[in-house]
Every structure is written in C-alpha cells, then in structure tokens.
PDB file of C-alpha atoms in Angstrom:
ATOM      1  CA  UNK A 198     -39.203  87.017 -95.831  1.00 92.00           C
ATOM      2  CA  UNK A 199     -41.033  83.691 -95.542  1.00 97.00           C
ATOM      3  CA  UNK A 200     -40.666  80.908 -98.066  1.00 98.00           C
ATOM      4  CA  UNK A 201     -44.165  79.508 -98.638  1.00 98.00           C
ATOM      5  CA  UNK A 202     -44.397  75.730 -99.122  1.00 98.00           C
ATOM      6  CA  UNK A 203     -47.693  74.103-100.054  1.00 98.00           C
ATOM      7  CA  UNK A 204     -48.148  70.400 -99.221  1.00 98.00           C
ATOM      8  CA  UNK A 205     -50.384  69.040-101.972  1.00 95.00           C
ATOM      9  CA  UNK A 206     -51.597  65.817-103.549  1.00 92.00           C
ATOM     10  CA  UNK A 207     -55.166  65.254-104.733  1.00 89.00           C
ATOM     11  CA  UNK A 208     -55.066  61.687-103.381  1.00 87.00           C
ATOM     12  CA  UNK A 209     -56.221  61.195 -99.806  1.00 88.00           C
ATOM     13  CA  UNK A 210     -54.327  59.176 -97.235  1.00 88.00           C
ATOM     14  CA  UNK A 211     -50.815  59.970 -98.467  1.00 92.00           C
ATOM     15  CA  UNK A 212     -49.662  61.811 -95.336  1.00 93.00           C
ATOM     16  CA  UNK A 213     -50.357  65.452 -96.293  1.00 96.00           C
ATOM     17  CA  UNK A 214     -51.558  66.657 -92.891  1.00 97.00           C
ATOM     18  CA  UNK A 215     -49.036  64.501 -91.013  1.00 97.00           C
ATOM     19  CA  UNK A 216     -46.309  66.083 -93.130  1.00 98.00           C
ATOM     20  CA  UNK A 217     -47.646  69.640 -92.793  1.00 98.00           C
ATOM     21  CA  UNK A 218     -47.929  69.437 -88.980  1.00 98.00           C
ATOM     22  CA  UNK A 219     -44.640  67.653 -88.357  1.00 98.00           C
ATOM     23  CA  UNK A 220     -42.617  69.634 -90.878  1.00 98.00           C
ATOM     24  CA  UNK A 221     -43.923  72.888 -89.368  1.00 98.00           C
ATOM     25  CA  UNK A 222     -43.087  71.659 -85.835  1.00 98.00           C
ATOM     26  CA  UNK A 223     -39.615  70.546 -86.950  1.00 98.00           C
ATOM     27  CA  UNK A 224     -38.957  73.933 -88.580  1.00 98.00           C
ATOM     28  CA  UNK A 225     -40.017  75.621 -85.327  1.00 98.00           C
ATOM     29  CA  UNK A 226     -37.733  73.288 -83.345  1.00 97.00           C
ATOM     30  CA  UNK A 227     -34.894  74.406 -85.634  1.00 97.00           C
ATOM     31  CA  UNK A 228     -35.658  77.963 -84.428  1.00 97.00           C
ATOM     32  CA  UNK A 229     -37.280  79.014 -87.695  1.00 98.00           C
ATOM     33  CA  UNK A 230     -40.351  81.200 -87.241  1.00 98.00           C
ATOM     34  CA  UNK A 231     -43.090  79.120 -88.845  1.00 98.00           C
ATOM     35  CA  UNK A 232     -46.769  79.568 -89.705  1.00 98.00           C
ATOM     36  CA  UNK A 233     -48.958  76.550 -90.519  1.00 98.00           C
ATOM     37  CA  UNK A 234     -52.024  77.405 -92.606  1.00 98.00           C
ATOM     38  CA  UNK A 235     -54.864  74.867 -92.696  1.00 98.00           C
ATOM     39  CA  UNK A 236     -56.691  74.980 -96.049  1.00 97.00           C
ATOM     40  CA  UNK A 237     -58.516  71.686 -95.506  1.00 96.00           C
ATOM     41  CA  UNK A 238     -62.146  71.945 -94.251  1.00 95.00           C
ATOM     42  CA  UNK A 239     -61.500  68.854 -92.097  1.00 94.00           C
ATOM     43  CA  UNK A 240     -59.295  71.111 -89.955  1.00 95.00           C
ATOM     44  CA  UNK A 241     -56.938  68.328 -88.913  1.00 96.00           C
ATOM     45  CA  UNK A 242     -53.748  70.408 -89.071  1.00 96.00           C
ATOM     46  CA  UNK A 243     -54.984  72.621 -86.240  1.00 95.00           C
ATOM     47  CA  UNK A 244     -56.251  69.737 -84.121  1.00 95.00           C
ATOM     48  CA  UNK A 245     -52.900  67.970 -84.667  1.00 96.00           C
ATOM     49  CA  UNK A 246     -51.408  70.869 -82.710  1.00 96.00           C
ATOM     50  CA  UNK A 247     -53.995  70.711 -79.934  1.00 95.00           C
ATOM     51  CA  UNK A 248     -56.327  73.427 -81.242  1.00 95.00           C
ATOM     52  CA  UNK A 249     -60.079  72.852 -80.914  1.00 93.00           C
ATOM     53  CA  UNK A 250     -61.188  73.916 -84.402  1.00 89.00           C
ATOM     54  CA  UNK A 251     -64.834  74.202 -83.359  1.00 88.00           C
ATOM     55  CA  UNK A 252     -64.007  76.770 -80.680  1.00 91.00           C
ATOM     56  CA  UNK A 253     -62.090  79.082 -83.014  1.00 93.00           C
ATOM     57  CA  UNK A 254     -63.952  82.367 -83.538  1.00 92.00           C
ATOM     58  CA  UNK A 255     -61.830  83.224 -86.564  1.00 96.00           C
ATOM     59  CA  UNK A 256     -60.387  80.802 -89.126  1.00 97.00           C
ATOM     60  CA  UNK A 257     -58.860  80.906 -92.596  1.00 97.00           C
ATOM     61  CA  UNK A 258     -62.448  81.047 -93.902  1.00 97.00           C
ATOM     62  CA  UNK A 259     -62.944  84.538 -92.395  1.00 97.00           C
ATOM     63  CA  UNK A 260     -59.613  85.700 -93.816  1.00 97.00           C
ATOM     64  CA  UNK A 261     -60.371  84.428 -97.338  1.00 97.00           C
ATOM     65  CA  UNK A 262     -63.714  86.233 -97.321  1.00 95.00           C
ATOM     66  CA  UNK A 263     -62.107  89.463 -96.132  1.00 95.00           C
ATOM     67  CA  UNK A 264     -63.860  89.402 -92.744  1.00 96.00           C
ATOM     68  CA  UNK A 265     -60.548  89.299 -90.823  1.00 97.00           C
ATOM     69  CA  UNK A 266     -56.835  89.719 -91.511  1.00 97.00           C
ATOM     70  CA  UNK A 267     -54.391  86.818 -91.462  1.00 97.00           C
ATOM     71  CA  UNK A 268     -52.824  88.280 -88.302  1.00 97.00           C
ATOM     72  CA  UNK A 269     -56.217  88.227 -86.564  1.00 97.00           C
ATOM     73  CA  UNK A 270     -56.812  84.563 -87.371  1.00 97.00           C
ATOM     74  CA  UNK A 271     -53.444  83.129 -86.318  1.00 97.00           C
ATOM     75  CA  UNK A 272     -53.089  81.276 -83.017  1.00 96.00           C
ATOM     76  CA  UNK A 273     -50.029  80.529 -80.875  1.00 95.00           C
ATOM     77  CA  UNK A 274     -49.140  76.900 -80.140  1.00 95.00           C
ATOM     78  CA  UNK A 275     -47.151  75.130 -77.411  1.00 91.00           C
ATOM     79  CA  UNK A 276     -44.025  75.636 -79.523  1.00 95.00           C
ATOM     80  CA  UNK A 277     -42.490  79.138 -79.252  1.00 93.00           C
ATOM     81  CA  UNK A 278     -41.767  79.581 -82.982  1.00 97.00           C
ATOM     82  CA  UNK A 279     -44.980  78.069 -84.332  1.00 98.00           C
ATOM     83  CA  UNK A 280     -48.305  79.735 -85.136  1.00 98.00           C
ATOM     84  CA  UNK A 281     -51.290  78.235 -86.932  1.00 98.00           C
ATOM     85  CA  UNK A 282     -54.211  79.625 -88.904  1.00 98.00           C
ATOM     86  CA  UNK A 283     -56.918  76.998 -88.289  1.00 97.00           C
ATOM     87  CA  UNK A 284     -59.766  75.763 -90.484  1.00 97.00           C
ATOM     88  CA  UNK A 285     -63.074  74.039 -89.835  1.00 95.00           C
ATOM     89  CA  UNK A 286     -66.068  72.888 -91.875  1.00 93.00           C
ATOM     90  CA  UNK A 287     -67.030  76.525 -92.615  1.00 93.00           C
ATOM     91  CA  UNK A 288     -64.295  76.393 -95.222  1.00 95.00           C
ATOM     92  CA  UNK A 289     -66.467  74.137 -97.409  1.00 93.00           C
ATOM     93  CA  UNK A 290     -68.634  77.212 -98.007  1.00 90.00           C
ATOM     94  CA  UNK A 291     -65.658  79.254 -99.184  1.00 89.00           C
ATOM     95  CA  UNK A 292     -65.299  77.136-102.354  1.00 84.00           C
ATOM     96  CA  UNK A 293     -68.867  78.113-103.287  1.00 87.00           C
ATOM     97  CA  UNK A 294     -68.773  81.708-102.053  1.00 91.00           C
ATOM     98  CA  UNK A 295     -65.539  82.505-103.878  1.00 88.00           C
ATOM     99  CA  UNK A 296     -66.707  81.176-107.260  1.00 84.00           C
ATOM    100  CA  UNK A 297     -68.044  84.554-108.353  1.00 84.00           C
ATOM    101  CA  UNK A 298     -65.387  86.637-106.548  1.00 86.00           C
ATOM    102  CA  UNK A 299     -62.957  88.857-108.421  1.00 85.00           C
ATOM    103  CA  UNK A 300     -59.406  87.365-108.516  1.00 89.00           C
ATOM    104  CA  UNK A 301     -60.790  84.354-106.631  1.00 93.00           C
ATOM    105  CA  UNK A 302     -57.564  82.336-107.100  1.00 94.00           C
ATOM    106  CA  UNK A 303     -55.526  85.028-105.304  1.00 96.00           C
ATOM    107  CA  UNK A 304     -57.503  85.360-102.066  1.00 97.00           C
ATOM    108  CA  UNK A 305     -55.010  83.352 -99.988  1.00 97.00           C
ATOM    109  CA  UNK A 306     -52.083  85.237-101.504  1.00 98.00           C
ATOM    110  CA  UNK A 307     -53.683  88.498-100.316  1.00 97.00           C
ATOM    111  CA  UNK A 308     -54.054  87.027 -96.807  1.00 98.00           C
ATOM    112  CA  UNK A 309     -50.471  85.751 -96.576  1.00 98.00           C
ATOM    113  CA  UNK A 310     -48.490  88.562 -98.250  1.00 97.00           C
ATOM    114  CA  UNK A 311     -48.671  90.880 -95.184  1.00 97.00           C
ATOM    115  CA  UNK A 312     -47.516  87.974 -92.943  1.00 98.00           C
ATOM    116  CA  UNK A 313     -44.420  87.035 -94.948  1.00 97.00           C
ATOM    117  CA  UNK A 314     -42.187  89.435 -93.050  1.00 97.00           C
ATOM    118  CA  UNK A 315     -43.058  87.754 -89.713  1.00 98.00           C
ATOM    119  CA  UNK A 316     -41.869  84.244 -90.632  1.00 98.00           C
ATOM    120  CA  UNK A 317     -39.067  82.172 -92.132  1.00 98.00           C
ATOM    121  CA  UNK A 318     -41.452  79.501 -93.444  1.00 98.00           C
ATOM    122  CA  UNK A 319     -45.183  79.292 -94.121  1.00 98.00           C
ATOM    123  CA  UNK A 320     -46.507  75.744 -94.622  1.00 98.00           C
ATOM    124  CA  UNK A 321     -49.946  75.238 -96.216  1.00 98.00           C
ATOM    125  CA  UNK A 322     -51.915  72.008 -95.744  1.00 98.00           C
ATOM    126  CA  UNK A 323     -54.307  71.333 -98.644  1.00 96.00           C
ATOM    127  CA  UNK A 324     -57.483  69.261 -99.046  1.00 94.00           C
ATOM    128  CA  UNK A 325     -57.285  66.037-101.104  1.00 91.00           C
ATOM    129  CA  UNK A 326     -58.548  67.664-104.303  1.00 89.00           C
ATOM    130  CA  UNK A 327     -57.445  70.099-106.988  1.00 86.00           C
ATOM    131  CA  UNK A 328     -60.346  72.506-106.352  1.00 90.00           C
ATOM    132  CA  UNK A 329     -60.367  76.236-105.675  1.00 93.00           C
ATOM    133  CA  UNK A 330     -58.815  75.938-102.186  1.00 95.00           C
ATOM    134  CA  UNK A 331     -55.785  74.038-103.519  1.00 95.00           C
ATOM    135  CA  UNK A 332     -55.514  76.418-106.484  1.00 95.00           C
ATOM    136  CA  UNK A 333     -55.431  79.327-103.996  1.00 96.00           C
ATOM    137  CA  UNK A 334     -52.651  77.597-102.065  1.00 97.00           C
ATOM    138  CA  UNK A 335     -50.604  76.923-105.217  1.00 97.00           C
ATOM    139  CA  UNK A 336     -51.055  80.527-106.362  1.00 97.00           C
ATOM    140  CA  UNK A 337     -49.800  81.861-103.020  1.00 98.00           C
ATOM    141  CA  UNK A 338     -46.836  79.471-102.719  1.00 98.00           C
ATOM    142  CA  UNK A 339     -43.182  79.599-103.710  1.00 98.00           C
ATOM    143  CA  UNK A 340     -42.862  75.832-103.914  1.00 98.00           C
ATOM    144  CA  UNK A 341     -44.793  72.552-103.681  1.00 97.00           C
ATOM    145  CA  UNK A 342     -43.987  69.510-101.582  1.00 98.00           C
ATOM    146  CA  UNK A 343     -45.759  66.365-102.807  1.00 96.00           C
ATOM    147  CA  UNK A 344     -46.148  63.476-100.329  1.00 96.00           C
ATOM    148  CA  UNK A 345     -46.305  60.142-102.139  1.00 94.00           C
ATOM    149  CA  UNK A 346     -47.049  56.912-100.317  1.00 92.00           C
ATOM    150  CA  UNK A 347     -44.863  53.858-100.972  1.00 88.00           C
ATOM    151  CA  UNK A 348     -47.783  51.745-102.121  1.00 86.00           C
ATOM    152  CA  UNK A 349     -49.058  50.100-105.281  1.00 80.00           C
ATOM    153  CA  UNK A 350     -51.005  53.003-106.802  1.00 81.00           C
ATOM    154  CA  UNK A 351     -48.557  55.698-105.721  1.00 79.00           C
ATOM    155  CA  UNK A 352     -47.871  57.053-109.213  1.00 78.00           C
ATOM    156  CA  UNK A 353     -51.548  57.227-110.066  1.00 80.00           C
ATOM    157  CA  UNK A 354     -52.644  60.844-110.115  1.00 79.00           C
ATOM    158  CA  UNK A 355     -49.103  62.247-110.372  1.00 84.00           C
ATOM    159  CA  UNK A 356     -49.623  63.149-114.051  1.00 83.00           C
ATOM    160  CA  UNK A 357     -52.792  65.072-113.202  1.00 85.00           C
ATOM    161  CA  UNK A 358     -51.016  66.872-110.351  1.00 89.00           C
ATOM    162  CA  UNK A 359     -48.038  67.796-112.548  1.00 90.00           C
ATOM    163  CA  UNK A 360     -50.410  69.088-115.255  1.00 90.00           C
ATOM    164  CA  UNK A 361     -52.161  71.256-112.652  1.00 90.00           C
ATOM    165  CA  UNK A 362     -48.793  72.634-111.472  1.00 92.00           C
ATOM    166  CA  UNK A 363     -47.855  73.532-115.056  1.00 94.00           C
ATOM    167  CA  UNK A 364     -51.210  75.245-115.552  1.00 93.00           C
ATOM    168  CA  UNK A 365     -50.768  77.280-112.337  1.00 94.00           C
ATOM    169  CA  UNK A 366     -47.212  78.201-113.405  1.00 95.00           C
ATOM    170  CA  UNK A 367     -48.460  79.342-116.787  1.00 96.00           C
ATOM    171  CA  UNK A 368     -51.583  81.230-115.728  1.00 94.00           C
ATOM    172  CA  UNK A 369     -51.270  82.311-112.078  1.00 95.00           C
ATOM    173  CA  UNK A 370     -47.844  81.833-110.492  1.00 97.00           C
ATOM    174  CA  UNK A 371     -44.808  81.771-112.771  1.00 96.00           C
ATOM    175  CA  UNK A 372     -42.413  81.480-109.829  1.00 96.00           C
ATOM    176  CA  UNK A 373     -43.929  78.232-108.485  1.00 97.00           C
ATOM    177  CA  UNK A 374     -41.341  75.449-108.160  1.00 96.00           C
ATOM    178  CA  UNK A 375     -41.497  71.785-107.211  1.00 95.00           C
ATOM    179  CA  UNK A 376     -39.692  71.676-103.851  1.00 96.00           C
ATOM    180  CA  UNK A 377     -39.649  67.901-103.955  1.00 96.00           C
ATOM    181  CA  UNK A 378     -41.494  64.593-103.740  1.00 96.00           C
ATOM    182  CA  UNK A 379     -41.556  63.051-100.270  1.00 97.00           C
ATOM    183  CA  UNK A 380     -41.841  59.281 -99.962  1.00 96.00           C
ATOM    184  CA  UNK A 381     -44.181  58.456 -97.052  1.00 96.00           C
ATOM    185  CA  UNK A 382     -45.416  55.299 -95.288  1.00 93.00           C
ATOM    186  CA  UNK A 383     -42.211  53.454 -96.148  1.00 93.00           C
ATOM    187  CA  UNK A 384     -42.023  49.955 -94.656  1.00 90.00           C
ATOM    188  CA  UNK A 385     -38.451  48.666 -94.862  1.00 88.00           C
ATOM    189  CA  UNK A 386     -39.647  45.036 -94.352  1.00 90.00           C
ATOM    190  CA  UNK A 387     -41.897  45.271 -97.378  1.00 86.00           C
ATOM    191  CA  UNK A 388     -40.499  44.557-100.856  1.00 89.00           C
ATOM    192  CA  UNK A 389     -43.214  46.687-102.462  1.00 88.00           C
ATOM    193  CA  UNK A 390     -42.067  49.778-100.524  1.00 90.00           C
ATOM    194  CA  UNK A 391     -38.548  49.324-101.896  1.00 92.00           C
ATOM    195  CA  UNK A 392     -39.842  48.755-105.443  1.00 91.00           C
ATOM    196  CA  UNK A 393     -42.079  51.847-105.374  1.00 88.00           C
ATOM    197  CA  UNK A 394     -39.246  53.930-103.902  1.00 91.00           C
ATOM    198  CA  UNK A 395     -36.849  52.806-106.652  1.00 91.00           C
ATOM    199  CA  UNK A 396     -39.431  53.428-109.366  1.00 89.00           C
ATOM    200  CA  UNK A 397     -40.194  56.952-108.167  1.00 90.00           C
ATOM    201  CA  UNK A 398     -36.503  57.816-107.730  1.00 93.00           C
ATOM    202  CA  UNK A 399     -35.655  56.555-111.220  1.00 92.00           C
ATOM    203  CA  UNK A 400     -38.588  58.494-112.700  1.00 88.00           C
ATOM    204  CA  UNK A 401     -38.190  61.802-110.827  1.00 90.00           C
ATOM    205  CA  UNK A 402     -34.472  61.564-109.930  1.00 87.00           C
ATOM    206  CA  UNK A 403     -33.237  64.731-108.121  1.00 91.00           C
ATOM    207  CA  UNK A 404     -36.800  65.850-107.408  1.00 94.00           C
ATOM    208  CA  UNK A 405     -37.208  63.231-104.653  1.00 96.00           C
ATOM    209  CA  UNK A 406     -36.116  64.091-101.097  1.00 97.00           C
ATOM    210  CA  UNK A 407     -33.297  61.978 -99.649  1.00 95.00           C
ATOM    211  CA  UNK A 408     -35.204  61.385 -96.428  1.00 97.00           C
ATOM    212  CA  UNK A 409     -38.034  58.845 -96.398  1.00 96.00           C
ATOM    213  CA  UNK A 410     -40.920  58.941 -93.885  1.00 97.00           C
ATOM    214  CA  UNK A 411     -41.378  55.480 -92.340  1.00 96.00           C
ATOM    215  CA  UNK A 412     -44.581  53.768 -91.301  1.00 94.00           C
ATOM    216  CA  UNK A 413     -44.461  54.547 -87.597  1.00 93.00           C
ATOM    217  CA  UNK A 414     -46.975  53.905 -84.815  1.00 95.00           C
ATOM    218  CA  UNK A 415     -45.905  57.034 -82.892  1.00 95.00           C
ATOM    219  CA  UNK A 416     -46.588  59.150 -85.965  1.00 95.00           C
ATOM    220  CA  UNK A 417     -50.127  57.724 -86.144  1.00 94.00           C
ATOM    221  CA  UNK A 418     -50.778  58.140 -82.420  1.00 96.00           C
ATOM    222  CA  UNK A 419     -49.527  61.716 -82.001  1.00 97.00           C
ATOM    223  CA  UNK A 420     -52.536  63.561 -83.567  1.00 95.00           C
ATOM    224  CA  UNK A 421     -55.002  61.931 -81.144  1.00 95.00           C
ATOM    225  CA  UNK A 422     -53.033  63.609 -78.345  1.00 96.00           C
ATOM    226  CA  UNK A 423     -53.055  66.961 -80.154  1.00 95.00           C
ATOM    227  CA  UNK A 424     -49.274  66.891 -80.496  1.00 96.00           C
ATOM    228  CA  UNK A 425     -46.721  66.822 -83.302  1.00 97.00           C
ATOM    229  CA  UNK A 426     -44.642  63.640 -83.063  1.00 97.00           C
ATOM    230  CA  UNK A 427     -41.690  65.738 -81.897  1.00 95.00           C
ATOM    231  CA  UNK A 428     -43.496  66.552 -78.637  1.00 96.00           C
ATOM    232  CA  UNK A 429     -45.198  63.168 -78.383  1.00 96.00           C
ATOM    233  CA  UNK A 430     -42.084  60.989 -78.752  1.00 96.00           C
ATOM    234  CA  UNK A 431     -38.904  62.711 -79.896  1.00 96.00           C
ATOM    235  CA  UNK A 432     -37.017  59.396 -79.889  1.00 96.00           C
ATOM    236  CA  UNK A 433     -39.349  57.837 -82.511  1.00 97.00           C
ATOM    237  CA  UNK A 434     -38.283  57.145 -86.092  1.00 96.00           C
ATOM    238  CA  UNK A 435     -41.089  59.415 -87.303  1.00 97.00           C
ATOM    239  CA  UNK A 436     -39.757  62.379 -85.314  1.00 98.00           C
ATOM    240  CA  UNK A 437     -36.215  61.769 -86.591  1.00 98.00           C
ATOM    241  CA  UNK A 438     -37.428  61.609 -90.202  1.00 98.00           C
ATOM    242  CA  UNK A 439     -39.320  64.917 -90.053  1.00 98.00           C
ATOM    243  CA  UNK A 440     -36.393  66.670 -88.332  1.00 98.00           C
ATOM    244  CA  UNK A 441     -34.222  65.383 -91.184  1.00 98.00           C
ATOM    245  CA  UNK A 442     -36.743  66.666 -93.767  1.00 98.00           C
ATOM    246  CA  UNK A 443     -36.724  70.129 -92.148  1.00 98.00           C
ATOM    247  CA  UNK A 444     -32.913  70.106 -92.232  1.00 97.00           C
ATOM    248  CA  UNK A 445     -32.902  69.107 -95.920  1.00 96.00           C
ATOM    249  CA  UNK A 446     -35.303  71.944 -96.804  1.00 97.00           C
ATOM    250  CA  UNK A 447     -33.494  74.569 -94.682  1.00 96.00           C
ATOM    251  CA  UNK A 448     -30.182  73.623 -96.313  1.00 94.00           C
ATOM    252  CA  UNK A 449     -31.722  73.791 -99.799  1.00 90.00           C
ATOM    253  CA  UNK A 450     -32.798  77.374 -99.037  1.00 82.00           C
ATOM    254  CA  UNK A 451     -29.167  78.046 -98.040  1.00 66.00           C
TER     255      UNK A 451
END
C-alpha cells in the first residue's frame, strides 16, 4: 500500500519540482515502485523525466474531472520502477471547473486510492500556491515534505503553510503528518546558508531532514535534458543528496 507524500510550499523557486522528480527517481532506484503525480499546470515534473507534456492525450486534468482513471493517465519512464501522471496548462482550468463540484477537495484522493496497491510511494508535485490543487494534494496525502531554501526569506510563508496544514488536518485529512522540512540550495561556502540552516533546525528541531540539498550545477542542468540527476550524473553531489533523502524516508517508514 503506497505511502503518499506531497511536496508543498506556496513559495516559488524553493526546489519543489527538483525534489519531486529526484526523490521519485531515487525511490525507484532503490527498487521501490513509485508514481510521480504532477499537480502543477506548468507540467515541469513530467518534462523533467523526458515526457512531452503537450503530446499527452490524457493528464491529471482528465482524471480530476472524471474523464479518465488514474491508471489510464499514467506513463512509464526510462526507469523500470517509475511511472508519472503528467500535467499541462489544461490543469489551470481544473481550479475553475472544480469550484462548484461536489467534494471538490477530494477529487485527487478518488483518483489515487485505486492506485495505492500498485506502488510503494506516490509523490505529488504541487504548484506554488495554496489553492484548490494543493488542497486536493494535501487531502489525498499521508504526509507533507516542505522544501525550504537556505536563503534570507526562507522562513517567510512557513506560518501560513503550517496554518493551512492544521486546517486540512482539522477539516479534511486527520491523518496528515509533516514528513519533514528539507533544506535546499545549501551553499557551504556561504555564511548565510549556515545561519539559515541553524535557525531552521533550532526552530523545527526533529522535523528537519538530516540530509541537505546543495546548490549544484548538475541538478540545475538535468531537467533541460529530460533526466533526473541520477541518470544525468550519478556522481554529482545533487544525485548523492537525493539518494540519501530517499534512504532517510524509506528508513523512517521502517
């Protein structure tokens, strides 16, 4: 039965899609059957795995609107244990079309429930907002992974995100847990990175993952080749960090 992890933060540019793609690939490399679900209309999670989002006949949009099942929308990737349900700009319309729908917050849950038995992990990549698409993801998930960049305004927005999580827990998904906060874009030569890291660890303590994702050129280059960093350059620091993150999460599931 799959554990569903949603990667969420309403701030853009914190490494959500990078984390979703590379965590999913690292889980698959660890021989865990993994499904990556793209809930961002930009569709970058799919293209980060070499899928042309504009050539997909069926996407998560069709599944949310009940036009196709989750199984019909999933696509195989170059990695044996990894499937993806892609998204494209059609998904922008779903936010509007679902507004009047019955149980609109539970549409994704209905799509994913029948797929749980096929996977060990389902990773959901969210848009940089706390709108209806992210609410759907949080309602369907077992836990939340929050990427947080090691930069000056890192903590800004965390209060709002935590309030949203509490609201979802109270109203829609009592079982939702915080899987952990992931420090991203860490530059070991930069004093600010160390300061931010220390501040977040002192504030959130055990809720912060041990592993830190470094600023890494290979990590930035990989998506333009349609590859997770693992397949682009397995010897890079970025690849090592995401393999370590997958290991930390798999062990925590124990």
